[in-house]
């Protein structure tokens, strides 16, 4: 590592929301697809070289695996949208002992989460079903919120993960159709009481 590059990376990570990803990519002469592919390749190589060590670095927030397990146990249809690659997501889920069917792990590498959600809710086998979408990035929720054809989807901002204080404030504002969701409330999503 070049110190001047590390300072730039540290600065970008600290002020990411203020400076914007596009400015950094432009300054470093990188294209989003190239960066995504680079990260994907590094993850794949690391996972193949030392799966156990890689998995130790990737843990769910406490309470989330238990809730997913309860949902799966009673037959709820759980879909996982991931920008990290379906195979990588599957490895993390399997490490937790969670068996999400492969067709329910949706990699959104070539499309937006909004597009992937739209495809899912419009499938003939999904018509008439109730959807609860949980996200930790306000920008993605905002895109989905403004899509008229996704109006029936209940939208939740996770108060864990990448969400900022501002994101949480916006998500809980009565002017938006989003709800702020804590890990403690996760077991009650879509049902009158905890998933059994």
Tab-separated table of C-alpha atoms in Angstrom:
chain	number	residue	atom	x	y	z
A	1	UNK	CA	0.000	0.000	0.000
A	2	UNK	CA	0.921	3.459	-1.010
A	3	UNK	CA	0.321	5.803	1.974
A	4	UNK	CA	-1.307	8.482	-0.198
A	5	UNK	CA	-3.777	5.937	-1.572
A	6	UNK	CA	-4.561	4.592	1.901
A	7	UNK	CA	-5.238	8.138	3.125
A	8	UNK	CA	-7.586	8.577	0.180
A	9	UNK	CA	-9.357	5.289	0.925
A	10	UNK	CA	-9.698	6.162	4.626
A	11	UNK	CA	-11.053	9.596	3.707
A	12	UNK	CA	-13.500	8.106	1.203
A	13	UNK	CA	-14.822	5.552	3.682
A	14	UNK	CA	-15.231	8.160	6.429
A	15	UNK	CA	-16.965	10.711	4.201
A	16	UNK	CA	-18.551	8.293	1.726
A	17	UNK	CA	-22.077	9.655	1.876
A	18	UNK	CA	-20.904	13.280	1.647
A	19	UNK	CA	-18.359	12.856	-1.140
A	20	UNK	CA	-20.149	10.233	-3.138
A	21	UNK	CA	-18.969	7.055	-4.683
A	22	UNK	CA	-19.012	8.521	-8.203
A	23	UNK	CA	-16.394	11.156	-7.339
A	24	UNK	CA	-14.038	8.523	-5.956
A	25	UNK	CA	-14.485	6.234	-8.926
A	26	UNK	CA	-13.800	9.130	-11.276
A	27	UNK	CA	-10.708	10.229	-9.338
A	28	UNK	CA	-9.325	6.688	-9.350
A	29	UNK	CA	-10.382	6.123	-12.992
A	30	UNK	CA	-12.453	3.075	-12.064
A	31	UNK	CA	-15.709	1.840	-13.529
A	32	UNK	CA	-18.359	0.368	-11.185
A	33	UNK	CA	-18.513	-2.916	-13.096
A	34	UNK	CA	-14.730	-3.328	-12.955
A	35	UNK	CA	-14.727	-2.642	-9.219
A	36	UNK	CA	-17.586	-5.093	-8.596
A	37	UNK	CA	-15.804	-7.752	-10.620
A	38	UNK	CA	-12.558	-7.132	-8.733
A	39	UNK	CA	-14.293	-7.511	-5.355
A	40	UNK	CA	-16.149	-10.604	-6.570
A	41	UNK	CA	-12.921	-12.181	-7.778
A	42	UNK	CA	-11.102	-11.464	-4.500
A	43	UNK	CA	-14.014	-12.915	-2.495
A	44	UNK	CA	-14.118	-16.033	-4.680
A	45	UNK	CA	-10.364	-16.605	-4.413
A	46	UNK	CA	-10.402	-16.106	-0.640
A	47	UNK	CA	-13.399	-18.402	-0.210
A	48	UNK	CA	-11.708	-21.137	-2.271
A	49	UNK	CA	-8.342	-20.740	-0.515
A	50	UNK	CA	-9.591	-20.715	3.082
A	51	UNK	CA	-13.342	-21.116	3.389
A	52	UNK	CA	-13.342	-21.379	7.202
A	53	UNK	CA	-11.291	-18.214	7.653
A	54	UNK	CA	-13.430	-16.305	5.131
A	55	UNK	CA	-16.643	-17.382	6.858
A	56	UNK	CA	-15.333	-16.240	10.252
A	57	UNK	CA	-15.123	-12.731	8.776
A	58	UNK	CA	-18.772	-12.688	7.619
A	59	UNK	CA	-21.336	-12.932	10.360
A	60	UNK	CA	-24.972	-11.969	10.492
A	61	UNK	CA	-26.204	-9.528	13.089
A	62	UNK	CA	-27.308	-11.290	16.269
A	63	UNK	CA	-30.932	-12.417	16.084
A	64	UNK	CA	-31.184	-12.423	12.292
A	65	UNK	CA	-30.178	-16.089	11.746
A	66	UNK	CA	-32.626	-17.266	14.435
A	67	UNK	CA	-35.452	-15.351	12.812
A	68	UNK	CA	-34.581	-16.674	9.338
A	69	UNK	CA	-34.442	-20.202	10.737
A	70	UNK	CA	-37.904	-19.817	12.325
A	71	UNK	CA	-39.357	-18.406	9.100
A	72	UNK	CA	-37.908	-21.253	7.037
A	73	UNK	CA	-39.027	-23.871	9.577
A	74	UNK	CA	-42.703	-22.883	9.283
A	75	UNK	CA	-42.532	-22.707	5.502
A	76	UNK	CA	-42.327	-18.952	4.866
A	77	UNK	CA	-40.896	-18.011	1.499
A	78	UNK	CA	-37.661	-16.217	2.335
A	79	UNK	CA	-35.830	-14.533	-0.526
A	80	UNK	CA	-32.348	-13.122	-0.037
A	81	UNK	CA	-31.213	-10.339	-2.366
A	82	UNK	CA	-27.437	-10.085	-2.486
A	83	UNK	CA	-24.970	-7.940	-4.365
A	84	UNK	CA	-22.149	-10.189	-3.149
A	85	UNK	CA	-22.905	-13.151	-5.385
A	86	UNK	CA	-25.301	-16.042	-4.854
A	87	UNK	CA	-22.527	-18.563	-4.201
A	88	UNK	CA	-20.987	-16.375	-1.509
A	89	UNK	CA	-24.364	-15.738	0.129
A	90	UNK	CA	-25.144	-19.451	0.015
A	91	UNK	CA	-21.804	-20.230	1.739
A	92	UNK	CA	-22.634	-17.856	4.619
A	93	UNK	CA	-26.173	-19.237	4.960
A	94	UNK	CA	-24.935	-22.843	4.890
A	95	UNK	CA	-22.328	-22.030	7.542
A	96	UNK	CA	-25.216	-20.924	9.755
A	97	UNK	CA	-27.133	-24.117	8.992
A	98	UNK	CA	-29.800	-22.229	7.022
A	99	UNK	CA	-31.156	-23.969	3.936
A	100	UNK	CA	-32.553	-21.284	1.655
A	101	UNK	CA	-33.437	-22.851	-1.714
A	102	UNK	CA	-30.951	-21.740	-4.401
A	103	UNK	CA	-33.707	-20.145	-6.485
A	104	UNK	CA	-34.556	-17.921	-3.497
A	105	UNK	CA	-31.073	-16.410	-3.315
A	106	UNK	CA	-31.221	-13.585	-5.814
A	107	UNK	CA	-27.919	-12.135	-6.972
A	108	UNK	CA	-28.325	-8.573	-8.160
A	109	UNK	CA	-24.949	-8.146	-9.803
A	110	UNK	CA	-26.338	-7.352	-13.255
A	111	UNK	CA	-29.468	-5.470	-12.200
A	112	UNK	CA	-30.736	-3.249	-9.416
A	113	UNK	CA	-32.520	-4.607	-6.347
A	114	UNK	CA	-35.573	-2.674	-7.535
A	115	UNK	CA	-35.557	-4.569	-10.851
A	116	UNK	CA	-34.992	-7.902	-9.115
A	117	UNK	CA	-37.855	-7.239	-6.669
A	118	UNK	CA	-40.109	-6.228	-9.562
A	119	UNK	CA	-39.331	-9.505	-11.357
A	120	UNK	CA	-40.038	-11.491	-8.199
A	121	UNK	CA	-43.392	-9.917	-7.311
A	122	UNK	CA	-44.614	-10.161	-10.908
A	123	UNK	CA	-43.915	-13.885	-11.259
A	124	UNK	CA	-47.159	-15.853	-11.761
A	125	UNK	CA	-46.446	-18.022	-8.688
A	126	UNK	CA	-46.037	-14.890	-6.538
A	127	UNK	CA	-49.202	-13.042	-7.553
A	128	UNK	CA	-51.402	-12.212	-4.571
A	129	UNK	CA	-48.640	-12.849	-2.010
A	130	UNK	CA	-47.628	-10.267	0.587
A	131	UNK	CA	-44.044	-9.029	0.421
A	132	UNK	CA	-41.930	-7.477	3.154
A	133	UNK	CA	-38.664	-6.008	1.879
A	134	UNK	CA	-35.883	-5.189	4.364
A	135	UNK	CA	-32.953	-3.015	3.301
A	136	UNK	CA	-30.148	-1.182	5.072
A	137	UNK	CA	-29.453	1.379	2.346
A	138	UNK	CA	-31.831	4.351	2.086
A	139	UNK	CA	-31.040	5.018	-1.589
A	140	UNK	CA	-32.271	1.566	-2.589
A	141	UNK	CA	-35.431	1.876	-0.478
A	142	UNK	CA	-36.110	5.291	-1.996
A	143	UNK	CA	-35.948	3.879	-5.528
A	144	UNK	CA	-38.341	1.060	-4.623
A	145	UNK	CA	-40.650	3.444	-2.757
A	146	UNK	CA	-41.099	5.586	-5.871
A	147	UNK	CA	-41.902	2.637	-8.147
A	148	UNK	CA	-45.707	2.571	-8.590
A	149	UNK	CA	-45.725	-1.126	-9.479
A	150	UNK	CA	-44.048	-1.971	-6.138
A	151	UNK	CA	-46.505	0.016	-4.037
A	152	UNK	CA	-47.922	-3.123	-2.418
A	153	UNK	CA	-44.540	-4.163	-0.996
A	154	UNK	CA	-44.027	-3.250	2.676
A	155	UNK	CA	-40.672	-1.507	2.978
A	156	UNK	CA	-38.437	-1.598	6.043
A	157	UNK	CA	-35.196	0.196	6.832
A	158	UNK	CA	-33.010	-2.063	8.970
A	159	UNK	CA	-31.601	-0.107	11.875
A	160	UNK	CA	-28.507	-2.331	11.690
A	161	UNK	CA	-25.980	-2.718	8.877
A	162	UNK	CA	-25.078	0.219	6.651
A	163	UNK	CA	-27.934	2.534	7.629
A	164	UNK	CA	-26.924	5.918	8.988
A	165	UNK	CA	-28.639	8.074	11.598
A	166	UNK	CA	-30.067	10.219	8.767
A	167	UNK	CA	-31.314	7.109	6.904
A	168	UNK	CA	-33.100	5.925	10.035
A	169	UNK	CA	-34.661	9.317	10.578
A	170	UNK	CA	-35.929	9.468	6.991
A	171	UNK	CA	-37.250	5.903	7.090
A	172	UNK	CA	-39.259	6.570	10.239
A	173	UNK	CA	-40.702	9.840	8.930
A	174	UNK	CA	-44.480	9.766	8.370
A	175	UNK	CA	-44.043	11.316	4.915
A	176	UNK	CA	-42.518	8.081	3.596
A	177	UNK	CA	-44.109	4.654	3.348
A	178	UNK	CA	-41.139	3.000	5.003
A	179	UNK	CA	-40.852	1.708	8.543
A	180	UNK	CA	-37.774	1.529	10.712
A	181	UNK	CA	-37.115	-2.072	11.751
A	182	UNK	CA	-35.000	-3.139	14.709
A	183	UNK	CA	-33.591	-6.626	15.144
A	184	UNK	CA	-35.901	-6.986	18.160
A	185	UNK	CA	-38.912	-6.325	15.887
A	186	UNK	CA	-37.695	-8.628	13.104
A	187	UNK	CA	-39.343	-11.778	14.532
A	188	UNK	CA	-42.748	-10.070	14.302
A	189	UNK	CA	-42.544	-8.916	10.693
A	190	UNK	CA	-45.563	-9.970	8.708
A	191	UNK	CA	-47.183	-11.801	11.616
A	192	UNK	CA	-49.044	-10.844	14.770
A	193	UNK	CA	-46.398	-12.360	17.039
A	194	UNK	CA	-42.975	-13.941	16.861
A	195	UNK	CA	-42.225	-16.586	14.238
A	196	UNK	CA	-42.527	-19.911	16.058
